[in-house]
Short mmCIF file of C-alpha atoms and ligand atoms in Angstrom, two decimals:
data_model
loop_
_atom_site.label_atom_id
_atom_site.label_comp_id
_atom_site.label_asym_id
_atom_site.label_seq_id
_atom_site.Cartn_x
_atom_site.Cartn_y
_atom_site.Cartn_z
CA THR A 768 126.14 98.68 130.12
CA GLY A 769 128.26 95.84 128.86
CA LYS A 770 128.29 97.33 125.38
CA ARG A 771 131.33 98.06 123.23
CA ALA A 772 131.60 101.25 121.18
CA PHE A 773 133.93 102.26 118.36
CA ILE A 774 134.15 106.04 118.05
CA ALA A 775 135.78 107.39 114.91
CA GLY A 776 137.06 110.98 115.07
CA VAL A 777 138.64 111.55 118.47
CA ALA A 778 141.99 113.34 118.51
CA ASP A 779 141.72 115.64 121.54
CA ASP A 780 139.40 116.32 124.47
CA ASN A 781 137.54 119.28 122.90
CA GLY A 782 135.29 117.80 120.25
CA TYR A 783 131.97 116.00 120.13
CA GLY A 784 133.66 112.60 119.72
CA TRP A 785 135.36 112.92 123.11
CA ALA A 786 132.12 114.03 124.77
CA ILE A 787 130.26 111.07 123.24
CA ALA A 788 132.99 108.71 124.42
CA LYS A 789 132.60 110.06 127.94
CA ALA A 790 128.82 109.78 127.95
CA LEU A 791 129.03 106.18 126.71
CA ALA A 792 131.76 105.34 129.23
CA ALA A 793 129.65 106.84 132.02
CA ALA A 794 126.81 104.53 130.91
CA GLY A 795 129.14 101.56 131.23
CA ALA A 796 130.28 101.00 127.65
CA GLU A 797 133.77 99.87 126.69
CA ILE A 798 135.42 102.55 124.55
CA LEU A 799 137.53 102.08 121.41
CA VAL A 800 138.50 105.12 119.38
CA GLY A 801 139.66 105.73 115.82
CA THR A 802 142.10 108.61 115.55
CA TRP A 803 143.13 110.33 112.33
CA VAL A 804 146.64 109.07 111.47
CA PRO A 805 148.36 112.48 111.36
CA ALA A 806 146.95 113.29 114.81
CA LEU A 807 147.72 109.89 116.36
CA ASN A 808 151.11 110.58 117.93
CA ILE A 809 150.15 113.73 119.73
CA PHE A 810 146.86 112.23 120.93
CA GLU A 811 148.50 109.09 122.32
CA THR A 812 151.34 111.05 123.88
CA SER A 813 148.93 113.47 125.54
CA LEU A 814 146.82 110.58 126.83
CA ARG A 815 149.87 108.80 128.22
CA ARG A 816 151.25 111.92 129.89
CA GLY A 817 147.97 112.58 131.67
CA LYS A 818 147.16 115.77 129.76
CA PHE A 819 143.51 114.66 129.45
CA ASP A 820 143.14 113.29 132.97
CA GLU A 821 141.02 116.21 134.15
CA SER A 822 138.62 115.79 131.23
CA ARG A 823 138.62 112.00 131.58
CA LYS A 824 136.72 112.37 134.86
CA LEU A 825 133.34 110.66 134.87
CA PRO A 826 130.41 111.61 137.12
CA ASP A 827 131.29 108.80 139.57
CA GLY A 828 134.82 110.19 139.97
CA SER A 829 136.58 107.46 137.98
CA LEU A 830 138.57 108.19 134.83
CA MET A 831 137.33 107.15 131.38
CA GLU A 832 139.39 104.24 130.08
CA ILE A 833 140.04 103.93 126.36
CA ALA A 834 140.54 100.22 125.72
CA LYS A 835 142.42 100.86 122.47
CA VAL A 836 143.25 103.69 120.08
CA TYR A 837 143.20 102.70 116.40
CA PRO A 838 144.89 104.80 113.74
CA LEU A 839 142.32 105.56 111.03
CA ASP A 840 142.07 107.51 107.83
CA ALA A 841 138.45 107.26 106.75
CA VAL A 842 139.07 108.52 103.22
CA TYR A 843 140.74 105.21 102.33
CA ASP A 844 138.78 101.95 102.31
CA THR A 845 141.56 99.46 101.54
CA PRO A 846 145.38 99.56 101.26
CA GLU A 847 145.01 99.51 97.45
CA ASP A 848 143.28 102.91 97.65
CA VAL A 849 146.23 104.64 99.33
CA PRO A 850 148.35 106.73 96.97
CA GLU A 851 152.15 106.33 97.09
CA ASP A 852 152.81 109.82 98.47
CA VAL A 853 150.52 109.15 101.43
CA LYS A 854 151.99 105.69 102.06
CA THR A 855 155.48 107.12 102.28
CA ASN A 856 154.46 110.27 104.13
CA LYS A 857 156.31 110.54 107.45
CA ARG A 858 153.08 110.99 109.39
CA TYR A 859 151.57 107.79 107.94
CA ALA A 860 154.58 105.50 107.57
CA GLY A 861 154.85 104.93 111.33
CA ALA A 862 151.32 103.52 111.63
CA SER A 863 149.75 100.50 109.97
CA ASN A 864 146.35 98.98 109.20
CA TRP A 865 144.58 102.33 109.22
CA THR A 866 142.27 102.01 106.20
CA VAL A 867 138.60 101.46 107.07
CA LYS A 868 138.59 97.79 106.06
CA GLU A 869 141.76 97.05 108.03
CA VAL A 870 140.52 98.85 111.15
CA ALA A 871 137.30 96.83 111.10
CA GLU A 872 139.36 93.63 110.72
CA THR A 873 141.67 94.61 113.56
CA VAL A 874 138.78 95.43 115.86
CA LYS A 875 137.25 92.06 114.97
CA ASN A 876 140.51 90.28 115.82
CA ASP A 877 140.93 92.23 119.06
CA PHE A 878 137.38 92.20 120.41
CA GLY A 879 135.17 90.08 118.13
CA SER A 880 132.25 92.47 117.89
CA ILE A 881 130.91 95.93 118.73
CA ASP A 882 127.46 97.27 119.60
CA ILE A 883 127.85 100.97 118.86
CA LEU A 884 129.49 102.79 115.95
CA VAL A 885 130.04 106.55 116.19
CA HIS A 886 131.14 108.74 113.27
CA SER A 887 132.36 112.09 114.57
CA LEU A 888 134.60 113.29 111.79
CA ALA A 889 134.54 115.71 108.92
CA ASN A 890 137.01 117.46 106.69
CA GLY A 891 136.63 119.96 103.87
CA PRO A 892 139.88 121.36 102.53
CA GLU A 893 138.07 124.32 100.93
CA VAL A 894 135.60 124.94 103.77
CA THR A 895 136.51 128.64 103.89
CA LYS A 896 135.62 129.10 100.19
CA PRO A 897 132.06 129.88 99.07
CA LEU A 898 130.43 127.05 97.09
CA LEU A 899 130.58 129.27 94.00
CA GLU A 900 134.39 129.23 94.25
CA THR A 901 134.83 125.60 95.29
CA SER A 902 136.82 123.31 93.03
CA ARG A 903 135.61 119.85 91.98
CA ARG A 904 138.52 118.38 93.89
CA GLY A 905 137.67 120.28 97.07
CA TYR A 906 133.98 119.41 96.85
CA LEU A 907 134.64 115.71 96.29
CA ALA A 908 137.21 115.69 99.11
CA ALA A 909 134.59 117.14 101.50
CA ILE A 910 132.08 114.46 100.48
CA SER A 911 134.70 111.73 100.72
CA ALA A 912 135.89 112.63 104.22
CA SER A 913 132.58 113.78 105.67
CA SER A 914 129.86 111.64 104.02
CA TYR A 915 131.22 108.57 102.27
CA SER A 916 133.42 107.92 105.29
CA PHE A 917 130.23 107.04 107.19
CA VAL A 918 128.94 104.77 104.42
CA SER A 919 132.30 103.02 104.40
CA LEU A 920 132.53 102.67 108.18
CA LEU A 921 129.03 101.19 108.43
CA GLN A 922 129.69 98.94 105.43
CA HIS A 923 132.79 97.48 107.06
CA PHE A 924 131.64 97.40 110.68
CA LEU A 925 128.09 96.11 110.13
CA PRO A 926 129.25 92.47 109.88
CA ILE A 927 130.77 92.71 113.38
CA MET A 928 127.91 94.68 114.94
CA ASN A 929 125.63 92.78 117.31
CA PRO A 930 121.93 92.85 116.33
CA GLY A 931 120.14 95.56 118.30
CA GLY A 932 123.18 97.83 117.98
CA ALA A 933 123.19 101.39 116.76
CA SER A 934 125.25 103.94 114.91
CA ILE A 935 125.33 107.68 115.08
CA SER A 936 126.92 110.54 113.17
CA LEU A 937 127.16 114.31 113.61
CA THR A 938 125.63 116.74 111.17
CA TYR A 939 125.02 120.47 110.93
CA ILE A 940 122.01 122.54 109.89
CA ALA A 941 123.95 124.05 106.96
CA SER A 942 122.63 120.98 105.10
CA GLU A 943 119.12 122.45 104.96
CA ARG A 944 119.42 126.18 105.69
CA ILE A 945 121.89 128.66 104.27
CA ILE A 946 124.86 129.19 106.58
CA PRO A 947 127.14 131.63 104.76
CA GLY A 948 130.78 130.66 105.41
CA TYR A 949 130.19 126.90 105.77
CA GLY A 950 131.62 126.35 102.33
CA GLY A 951 133.79 124.09 100.23
CA GLY A 952 130.94 121.63 99.71
CA MET A 953 130.62 120.99 103.46
CA SER A 954 126.93 121.98 103.35
CA SER A 955 126.48 119.48 100.51
CA ALA A 956 128.38 116.82 102.46
CA LYS A 957 126.05 117.23 105.46
CA ALA A 958 123.00 117.02 103.18
CA ALA A 959 124.35 113.73 101.81
CA LEU A 960 125.07 112.46 105.34
CA GLU A 961 121.47 113.15 106.44
CA SER A 962 119.97 111.54 103.36
CA ASP A 963 122.26 108.55 103.77
CA THR A 964 121.13 108.28 107.40
CA ARG A 965 117.64 107.44 106.14
CA VAL A 966 118.68 105.01 103.42
CA LEU A 967 121.24 103.29 105.66
CA ALA A 968 118.67 103.04 108.47
CA TYR A 969 116.54 100.99 106.10
CA GLU A 970 119.37 98.87 104.77
CA ALA A 971 121.19 98.26 108.06
CA GLY A 972 117.89 97.82 109.87
CA ARG A 973 116.80 95.09 107.50
CA LYS A 974 120.22 93.51 107.18
CA GLY A 975 121.53 93.61 110.75
CA LYS A 976 118.84 95.07 113.05
CA ILE A 977 121.07 98.12 113.44
CA ARG A 978 119.66 101.63 113.98
CA VAL A 979 121.16 104.65 112.19
CA ASN A 980 120.60 108.21 113.38
CA THR A 981 122.38 111.54 113.11
CA ILE A 982 122.62 114.41 115.57
CA SER A 983 122.36 117.92 114.15
CA ALA A 984 124.50 119.72 116.69
CA GLY A 985 124.75 123.39 117.45
CA PRO A 986 128.08 125.23 117.28
CA LEU A 987 130.99 124.13 119.50
CA GLY A 988 134.50 125.62 119.52
CA SER A 989 136.24 122.34 118.58
CA ARG A 990 139.46 122.09 116.67
CA ALA A 991 137.62 121.32 113.41
CA ALA A 992 135.19 124.21 113.94
CA LYS A 993 138.01 126.68 114.54
CA ALA A 994 139.35 125.81 111.09
CA ILE A 995 136.14 127.22 109.60
CA GLY A 996 137.09 130.61 110.98
CA PHE A 997 133.92 132.13 112.45
CA ILE A 998 132.87 129.67 115.13
CA GLU A 999 132.85 132.33 117.88
CA LYS A 1000 130.32 134.31 115.83
CA MET A 1001 128.14 131.23 115.37
CA ILE A 1002 128.21 130.52 119.10
CA GLU A 1003 127.28 134.10 119.88
CA TYR A 1004 124.49 134.05 117.24
CA SER A 1005 123.07 130.90 118.77
CA TYR A 1006 123.24 132.31 122.28
CA VAL A 1007 121.36 135.44 121.24
CA ASN A 1008 118.73 133.82 119.00
CA ALA A 1009 117.98 130.31 120.30
CA PRO A 1010 114.96 129.51 122.50
CA LEU A 1011 117.38 128.35 125.21
CA GLN A 1012 119.84 131.16 125.87
CA LYS A 1013 122.69 129.17 127.32
CA GLU A 1014 126.01 127.78 126.27
CA LEU A 1015 125.72 124.49 124.35
CA LEU A 1016 127.89 121.91 126.11
CA ALA A 1017 129.55 119.07 124.23
CA ALA A 1018 128.28 116.85 127.05
CA GLU A 1019 124.69 117.62 126.01
CA VAL A 1020 125.43 116.15 122.59
CA GLY A 1021 127.20 113.25 124.32
CA ASN A 1022 124.14 112.54 126.46
CA THR A 1023 121.81 112.58 123.46
CA ALA A 1024 124.13 110.19 121.64
CA ALA A 1025 124.10 107.88 124.67
CA PHE A 1026 120.29 107.94 124.62
CA LEU A 1027 120.10 107.31 120.88
CA VAL A 1028 122.37 104.26 120.97
CA SER A 1029 120.64 102.85 124.07
CA PRO A 1030 117.55 100.61 124.28
CA LEU A 1031 115.62 103.72 125.41
CA ALA A 1032 115.64 104.71 121.71
CA SER A 1033 114.88 101.22 120.37
CA ALA A 1034 112.26 102.51 117.90
CA VAL A 1035 114.22 105.56 116.70
CA THR A 1036 116.06 105.14 113.40
CA GLY A 1037 116.66 107.17 110.24
CA SER A 1038 116.24 110.40 112.19
CA THR A 1039 118.05 113.71 112.35
CA ILE A 1040 117.88 114.80 115.99
CA TYR A 1041 118.61 118.44 116.83
CA VAL A 1042 120.77 119.20 119.84
CA ASP A 1043 121.16 122.93 119.39
CA ASN A 1044 119.28 124.71 122.18
CA GLY A 1045 116.37 124.81 119.70
CA LEU A 1046 118.00 127.26 117.28
CA ASN A 1047 116.75 125.27 114.24
CA THR A 1048 113.13 126.03 115.12
CA MET A 1049 113.42 129.82 114.96
CA GLY A 1050 112.05 131.84 112.06
CA LEU A 1051 112.54 135.34 113.36
CA ALA A 1052 114.26 135.96 116.66
CA LEU A 1053 113.28 138.99 118.70
P1 LIG B 1790 136.85 117.58 116.09
O1 LIG B 1790 138.05 118.30 115.57
O2 LIG B 1790 136.85 117.19 117.53
O3 LIG B 1790 136.53 116.26 115.27
C1 LIG B 1790 136.82 116.06 113.92
C2 LIG B 1790 137.75 114.87 113.85
O4 LIG B 1790 137.81 114.37 112.53
C3 LIG B 1790 139.18 115.22 114.26
O5 LIG B 1790 139.57 114.39 115.32
C4 LIG B 1790 139.98 114.89 113.01
O6 LIG B 1790 141.25 114.38 113.32
C5 LIG B 1790 139.10 113.83 112.37
N1 LIG B 1790 139.32 113.58 110.94
C6 LIG B 1790 139.40 114.47 109.93
N2 LIG B 1790 139.61 113.83 108.76
C7 LIG B 1790 139.66 112.50 109.05
C8 LIG B 1790 139.87 111.34 108.27
N3 LIG B 1790 140.07 111.40 106.96
N4 LIG B 1790 139.86 110.13 108.90
C9 LIG B 1790 139.67 110.05 110.23
N5 LIG B 1790 139.48 111.12 111.02
C10 LIG B 1790 139.47 112.33 110.43
O7 LIG B 1790 135.62 118.54 115.77
P2 LIG B 1790 134.04 118.40 115.98
O8 LIG B 1790 133.52 119.76 115.66
O9 LIG B 1790 133.72 117.80 117.26
O10 LIG B 1790 133.59 117.44 114.80
C11 LIG B 1790 132.95 116.21 114.98
C12 LIG B 1790 131.70 116.14 114.10
O11 LIG B 1790 130.75 117.09 114.59
C13 LIG B 1790 131.95 116.49 112.64
O12 LIG B 1790 131.16 115.65 111.81
C14 LIG B 1790 131.42 117.91 112.56
O13 LIG B 1790 131.04 118.28 111.25
C15 LIG B 1790 130.24 117.80 113.49
N6 LIG B 1790 129.66 119.07 113.93
C16 LIG B 1790 130.42 120.01 114.56
C17 LIG B 1790 129.84 121.22 114.95
C18 LIG B 1790 130.66 122.27 115.65
O14 LIG B 1790 130.23 123.42 115.75
N7 LIG B 1790 131.84 121.93 116.16
C19 LIG B 1790 128.47 121.47 114.72
C20 LIG B 1790 127.71 120.48 114.09
C21 LIG B 1790 128.31 119.29 113.69
#
Protein backbone atom coordinates (compact mmCIF):
# COMPACT_ATOMS: atom_id res chain seq x y z
CA THR A 1 0.00 0.00 0.00
CA GLY A 2 1.21 3.46 -0.87
CA LYS A 3 4.18 2.01 -2.73
CA ARG A 4 5.26 2.78 -6.28
CA ALA A 5 6.47 0.06 -8.64
CA PHE A 6 8.30 0.21 -11.96
CA ILE A 7 7.76 -2.97 -13.96
CA ALA A 8 10.02 -3.48 -16.97
CA GLY A 9 8.79 -5.95 -19.61
CA VAL A 10 5.05 -5.48 -20.05
CA ALA A 11 3.76 -5.36 -23.63
CA ASP A 12 0.51 -7.33 -23.45
CA ASP A 13 -1.78 -8.94 -20.88
CA ASN A 14 -0.43 -12.50 -21.22
CA GLY A 15 2.97 -12.48 -19.55
CA TYR A 16 4.33 -12.58 -16.03
CA GLY A 17 4.97 -8.81 -16.01
CA TRP A 18 1.26 -8.07 -16.44
CA ALA A 19 0.32 -10.57 -13.72
CA ILE A 20 2.86 -9.01 -11.34
CA ALA A 21 1.51 -5.54 -12.12
CA LYS A 22 -1.98 -6.73 -11.26
CA ALA A 23 -0.94 -8.37 -8.00
CA LEU A 24 0.92 -5.22 -6.94
CA ALA A 25 -2.00 -3.00 -7.98
CA ALA A 26 -4.38 -5.21 -6.01
CA ALA A 27 -2.12 -4.69 -2.97
CA GLY A 28 -2.43 -0.94 -3.43
CA ALA A 29 0.77 -0.06 -5.30
CA GLU A 30 0.98 2.60 -7.99
CA ILE A 31 2.01 1.00 -11.28
CA LEU A 32 4.51 2.31 -13.84
CA VAL A 33 5.55 0.06 -16.70
CA GLY A 34 8.47 -0.07 -19.11
CA THR A 35 7.49 -1.36 -22.54
CA TRP A 36 9.91 -2.48 -25.24
CA VAL A 37 10.05 0.31 -27.84
CA PRO A 38 9.00 -1.79 -30.86
CA ALA A 39 5.95 -3.03 -28.92
CA LEU A 40 4.99 0.38 -27.49
CA ASN A 41 2.48 1.54 -30.09
CA ILE A 42 0.38 -1.58 -30.14
CA PHE A 43 0.42 -1.85 -26.34
CA GLU A 44 -0.67 1.75 -25.80
CA THR A 45 -3.29 1.55 -28.53
CA SER A 46 -4.72 -1.67 -27.10
CA LEU A 47 -4.79 -0.16 -23.61
CA ARG A 48 -6.54 2.97 -24.85
CA ARG A 49 -9.11 1.05 -26.87
CA GLY A 50 -10.06 -1.08 -23.87
CA LYS A 51 -8.70 -4.33 -25.29
CA PHE A 52 -7.22 -5.20 -21.87
CA ASP A 53 -10.16 -4.03 -19.77
CA GLU A 54 -11.32 -7.56 -18.97
CA SER A 55 -7.84 -8.53 -17.76
CA ARG A 56 -7.39 -5.24 -15.91
CA LYS A 57 -10.07 -6.34 -13.43
CA LEU A 58 -8.82 -6.55 -9.86
CA PRO A 59 -10.37 -8.72 -7.12
CA ASP A 60 -12.34 -5.73 -5.76
CA GLY A 61 -13.93 -5.15 -9.18
CA SER A 62 -11.96 -2.01 -10.04
CA LEU A 63 -9.66 -1.80 -13.06
CA MET A 64 -5.87 -1.69 -12.69
CA GLU A 65 -4.59 1.79 -13.51
CA ILE A 66 -1.19 2.20 -15.13
CA ALA A 67 0.04 5.63 -14.05
CA LYS A 68 2.48 5.85 -16.97
CA VAL A 69 3.93 3.70 -19.74
CA TYR A 70 7.61 4.35 -20.46
CA PRO A 71 9.25 3.25 -23.70
CA LEU A 72 12.32 1.17 -22.82
CA ASP A 73 15.01 -0.80 -24.56
CA ALA A 74 17.03 -2.44 -21.81
CA VAL A 75 19.94 -3.40 -24.06
CA TYR A 76 21.01 0.25 -24.22
CA ASP A 77 22.21 2.10 -21.12
CA THR A 78 22.72 5.61 -22.54
CA PRO A 79 21.96 7.41 -25.83
CA GLU A 80 25.66 7.08 -26.76
CA ASP A 81 25.22 3.29 -26.82
CA VAL A 82 22.51 3.34 -29.48
CA PRO A 83 23.75 2.47 -32.98
CA GLU A 84 22.71 4.71 -35.89
CA ASP A 85 20.52 2.09 -37.58
CA VAL A 86 18.47 1.68 -34.39
CA LYS A 87 18.20 5.43 -33.82
CA THR A 88 16.78 5.95 -37.29
CA ASN A 89 14.66 2.80 -37.28
CA LYS A 90 10.99 3.66 -37.83
CA ARG A 91 9.92 1.76 -34.73
CA TYR A 92 12.34 3.70 -32.49
CA ALA A 93 12.37 7.16 -34.06
CA GLY A 94 8.86 7.98 -32.78
CA ALA A 95 9.80 7.45 -29.12
CA SER A 96 12.40 9.21 -26.99
CA ASN A 97 14.34 8.79 -23.74
CA TRP A 98 14.10 5.00 -23.80
CA THR A 99 17.62 3.98 -22.74
CA VAL A 100 17.88 2.68 -19.18
CA LYS A 101 19.58 5.80 -17.83
CA GLU A 102 17.05 8.12 -19.46
CA VAL A 103 14.07 6.08 -18.23
CA ALA A 104 15.37 6.23 -14.65
CA GLU A 105 15.84 10.00 -15.02
CA THR A 106 12.36 10.45 -16.45
CA VAL A 107 10.78 8.41 -13.67
CA LYS A 108 12.71 10.52 -11.16
CA ASN A 109 11.42 13.73 -12.76
CA ASP A 110 7.86 12.42 -12.93
CA PHE A 111 7.53 10.73 -9.54
CA GLY A 112 10.69 11.36 -7.49
CA SER A 113 11.19 7.82 -6.25
CA ILE A 114 10.05 4.20 -6.45
CA ASP A 115 9.86 1.36 -3.92
CA ILE A 116 9.69 -1.68 -6.18
CA LEU A 117 11.64 -2.59 -9.33
CA VAL A 118 10.49 -5.55 -11.42
CA HIS A 119 12.50 -7.05 -14.29
CA SER A 120 10.28 -9.27 -16.40
CA LEU A 121 12.06 -9.33 -19.72
CA ALA A 122 14.28 -11.60 -21.73
CA ASN A 123 15.37 -11.99 -25.30
CA GLY A 124 17.62 -14.48 -27.06
CA PRO A 125 17.74 -14.14 -30.83
CA GLU A 126 19.12 -17.68 -31.21
CA VAL A 127 16.95 -19.31 -28.52
CA THR A 128 15.85 -22.06 -30.92
CA LYS A 129 19.48 -23.07 -31.61
CA PRO A 130 21.30 -25.58 -29.40
CA LEU A 131 24.19 -24.05 -27.42
CA LEU A 132 26.60 -26.04 -29.58
CA GLU A 133 25.37 -24.09 -32.62
CA THR A 134 25.02 -20.68 -30.98
CA SER A 135 27.10 -17.81 -32.33
CA ARG A 136 29.12 -15.48 -30.10
CA ARG A 137 26.85 -12.66 -31.19
CA GLY A 138 23.68 -14.58 -30.30
CA TYR A 139 25.05 -15.67 -26.94
CA LEU A 140 26.15 -12.17 -25.98
CA ALA A 141 22.82 -10.73 -27.16
CA ALA A 142 20.97 -13.17 -24.87
CA ILE A 143 23.14 -12.15 -21.90
CA SER A 144 22.78 -8.47 -22.75
CA ALA A 145 18.98 -8.49 -22.99
CA SER A 146 18.26 -11.06 -20.29
CA SER A 147 20.97 -10.64 -17.62
CA TYR A 148 22.89 -7.40 -17.91
CA SER A 149 19.59 -5.59 -18.44
CA PHE A 150 18.82 -6.32 -14.78
CA VAL A 151 22.24 -5.14 -13.59
CA SER A 152 21.74 -1.95 -15.57
CA LEU A 153 18.18 -1.35 -14.35
CA LEU A 154 19.17 -1.80 -10.71
CA GLN A 155 22.29 0.33 -11.21
CA HIS A 156 20.24 3.22 -12.56
CA PHE A 157 17.14 2.89 -10.38
CA LEU A 158 18.86 2.21 -7.04
CA PRO A 159 19.53 5.93 -6.42
CA ILE A 160 15.79 6.65 -6.63
CA MET A 161 14.67 3.60 -4.65
CA ASN A 162 13.42 4.23 -1.12
CA PRO A 163 15.31 2.27 1.58
CA GLY A 164 13.37 -0.87 2.47
CA GLY A 165 12.40 -1.33 -1.18
CA ALA A 166 12.82 -4.47 -3.21
CA SER A 167 13.49 -5.74 -6.69
CA ILE A 168 12.54 -8.93 -8.41
CA SER A 169 13.34 -10.71 -11.66
CA LEU A 170 12.09 -13.83 -13.43
CA THR A 171 14.29 -16.81 -14.09
CA TYR A 172 13.92 -20.36 -15.37
CA ILE A 173 15.26 -23.71 -14.17
CA ALA A 174 17.21 -24.19 -17.44
CA SER A 175 19.94 -22.28 -15.56
CA GLU A 176 20.69 -25.30 -13.37
CA ARG A 177 19.16 -28.35 -15.09
CA ILE A 178 19.34 -29.34 -18.73
CA ILE A 179 16.27 -28.20 -20.66
CA PRO A 180 16.89 -29.26 -24.26
CA GLY A 181 15.51 -26.59 -26.60
CA TYR A 182 16.10 -23.61 -24.28
CA GLY A 183 19.08 -22.59 -26.35
CA GLY A 184 20.94 -19.65 -27.80
CA GLY A 185 22.69 -18.96 -24.49
CA MET A 186 19.38 -18.39 -22.70
CA SER A 187 20.25 -21.09 -20.14
CA SER A 188 23.56 -19.29 -19.57
CA ALA A 189 21.76 -15.95 -19.28
CA LYS A 190 19.46 -17.31 -16.55
CA ALA A 191 22.47 -18.76 -14.68
CA ALA A 192 24.07 -15.30 -14.75
CA LEU A 193 20.81 -13.68 -13.60
CA GLU A 194 20.58 -16.01 -10.58
CA SER A 195 24.21 -15.52 -9.62
CA ASP A 196 23.84 -11.76 -10.01
CA THR A 197 20.77 -11.92 -7.75
CA ARG A 198 23.04 -13.00 -4.90
CA VAL A 199 25.84 -10.50 -5.55
CA LEU A 200 23.41 -7.63 -6.14
CA ALA A 201 21.48 -8.56 -2.98
CA TYR A 202 24.70 -7.97 -1.06
CA GLU A 203 25.65 -4.78 -2.87
CA ALA A 204 22.19 -3.18 -3.01
CA GLY A 205 21.44 -4.36 0.52
CA ARG A 206 24.52 -2.66 1.88
CA LYS A 207 24.25 0.40 -0.33
CA GLY A 208 20.52 1.14 -0.28
CA LYS A 209 18.76 -1.35 2.04
CA ILE A 210 17.18 -2.86 -1.07
CA ARG A 211 16.32 -6.57 -1.33
CA VAL A 212 16.99 -8.53 -4.54
CA ASN A 213 15.28 -11.83 -5.31
CA THR A 214 14.39 -13.84 -8.39
CA ILE A 215 11.41 -16.08 -9.09
CA SER A 216 12.11 -19.32 -10.94
CA ALA A 217 8.78 -19.69 -12.69
CA GLY A 218 7.24 -22.71 -14.33
CA PRO A 219 6.14 -22.64 -17.98
CA LEU A 220 3.51 -20.13 -19.15
CA GLY A 221 2.26 -19.67 -22.71
CA SER A 222 3.37 -16.01 -22.97
CA ARG A 223 4.37 -14.28 -26.14
CA ALA A 224 8.08 -14.70 -25.34
CA ALA A 225 7.63 -18.38 -24.49
CA LYS A 226 5.81 -19.09 -27.74
CA ALA A 227 8.89 -17.83 -29.59
CA ILE A 228 10.85 -20.73 -28.07
CA GLY A 229 8.61 -23.12 -29.96
CA PHE A 230 7.75 -25.94 -27.55
CA ILE A 231 6.00 -24.20 -24.66
CA GLU A 232 2.87 -26.38 -24.96
CA LYS A 233 5.06 -29.46 -24.45
CA MET A 234 6.70 -27.90 -21.40
CA ILE A 235 3.31 -27.07 -19.89
CA GLU A 236 2.09 -30.59 -20.51
CA TYR A 237 5.32 -32.07 -19.05
CA SER A 238 4.90 -29.98 -15.93
CA TYR A 239 1.25 -30.94 -15.56
CA VAL A 240 2.09 -34.64 -15.77
CA ASN A 241 5.23 -34.66 -13.61
CA ALA A 242 4.92 -31.93 -10.95
CA PRO A 243 3.80 -32.63 -7.36
CA LEU A 244 0.85 -30.29 -7.95
CA GLN A 245 -1.00 -31.46 -11.04
CA LYS A 246 -2.71 -28.25 -12.01
CA GLU A 247 -2.31 -25.44 -14.46
CA LEU A 248 0.25 -22.83 -13.35
CA LEU A 249 -1.44 -19.43 -13.38
CA ALA A 250 0.48 -16.24 -14.08
CA ALA A 251 -1.39 -14.80 -11.08
CA GLU A 252 0.38 -17.32 -8.82
CA VAL A 253 3.71 -15.85 -9.88
CA GLY A 254 2.20 -12.37 -9.44
CA ASN A 255 1.14 -13.17 -5.89
CA THR A 256 4.57 -14.52 -4.98
CA ALA A 257 6.16 -11.38 -6.40
CA ALA A 258 3.79 -9.25 -4.32
CA PHE A 259 4.83 -11.20 -1.22
CA LEU A 260 8.53 -10.93 -2.01
CA VAL A 261 8.48 -7.15 -2.46
CA SER A 262 6.30 -6.64 0.64
CA PRO A 263 7.38 -6.24 4.28
CA LEU A 264 6.18 -9.83 4.83
CA ALA A 265 9.46 -10.87 3.14
CA SER A 266 11.64 -8.29 4.92
CA ALA A 267 14.39 -10.83 5.67
CA VAL A 268 14.39 -12.55 2.26
CA THR A 269 17.09 -11.44 -0.15
CA GLY A 270 19.50 -13.05 -2.62
CA SER A 271 17.10 -15.96 -3.10
CA THR A 272 15.80 -17.91 -6.05
CA ILE A 273 12.19 -18.76 -5.21
CA TYR A 274 10.46 -21.51 -7.20
CA VAL A 275 6.90 -20.94 -8.34
CA ASP A 276 6.45 -24.00 -10.51
CA ASN A 277 3.95 -26.34 -8.84
CA GLY A 278 7.04 -28.00 -7.31
CA LEU A 279 8.39 -29.42 -10.57
CA ASN A 280 11.99 -28.47 -9.64
CA THR A 281 11.95 -30.90 -6.71
CA MET A 282 11.25 -34.04 -8.73
CA GLY A 283 13.93 -36.61 -9.48
CA LEU A 284 11.86 -39.33 -11.05
CA ALA A 285 8.17 -38.85 -11.67
CA LEU A 286 5.88 -41.86 -11.56
P1 LIG B 1 6.53 -11.71 -22.12
O1 LIG B 1 6.55 -11.76 -23.60
O2 LIG B 1 5.25 -11.30 -21.46
O3 LIG B 1 7.66 -10.77 -21.52
C1 LIG B 1 8.90 -10.52 -22.11
C2 LIG B 1 8.95 -9.03 -22.36
O4 LIG B 1 10.29 -8.63 -22.62
C3 LIG B 1 8.13 -8.60 -23.57
O5 LIG B 1 7.19 -7.63 -23.16
C4 LIG B 1 9.16 -7.97 -24.49
O6 LIG B 1 8.64 -6.88 -25.21
C5 LIG B 1 10.21 -7.53 -23.49
N1 LIG B 1 11.55 -7.27 -24.03
C6 LIG B 1 12.30 -8.05 -24.84
N2 LIG B 1 13.48 -7.45 -25.11
C7 LIG B 1 13.46 -6.26 -24.45
C8 LIG B 1 14.38 -5.19 -24.34
N3 LIG B 1 15.56 -5.21 -24.97
N4 LIG B 1 14.04 -4.11 -23.58
C9 LIG B 1 12.85 -4.07 -22.94
N5 LIG B 1 11.94 -5.05 -23.01
C10 LIG B 1 12.25 -6.14 -23.76
O7 LIG B 1 6.96 -13.17 -21.65
P2 LIG B 1 7.21 -13.82 -20.21
O8 LIG B 1 7.36 -15.28 -20.50
O9 LIG B 1 6.20 -13.41 -19.24
O10 LIG B 1 8.63 -13.28 -19.79
C11 LIG B 1 8.89 -12.52 -18.64
C12 LIG B 1 10.06 -13.13 -17.86
O11 LIG B 1 9.65 -14.40 -17.35
C13 LIG B 1 11.30 -13.38 -18.71
O12 LIG B 1 12.45 -13.08 -17.95
C14 LIG B 1 11.22 -14.88 -18.95
O13 LIG B 1 12.47 -15.45 -19.24
C15 LIG B 1 10.68 -15.32 -17.61
N6 LIG B 1 10.16 -16.69 -17.57
C16 LIG B 1 9.17 -17.10 -18.42
C17 LIG B 1 8.70 -18.41 -18.37
C18 LIG B 1 7.61 -18.87 -19.29
O14 LIG B 1 7.39 -20.08 -19.43
N7 LIG B 1 6.89 -17.97 -19.94
C19 LIG B 1 9.23 -19.32 -17.43
C20 LIG B 1 10.23 -18.87 -16.55
C21 LIG B 1 10.69 -17.57 -16.64
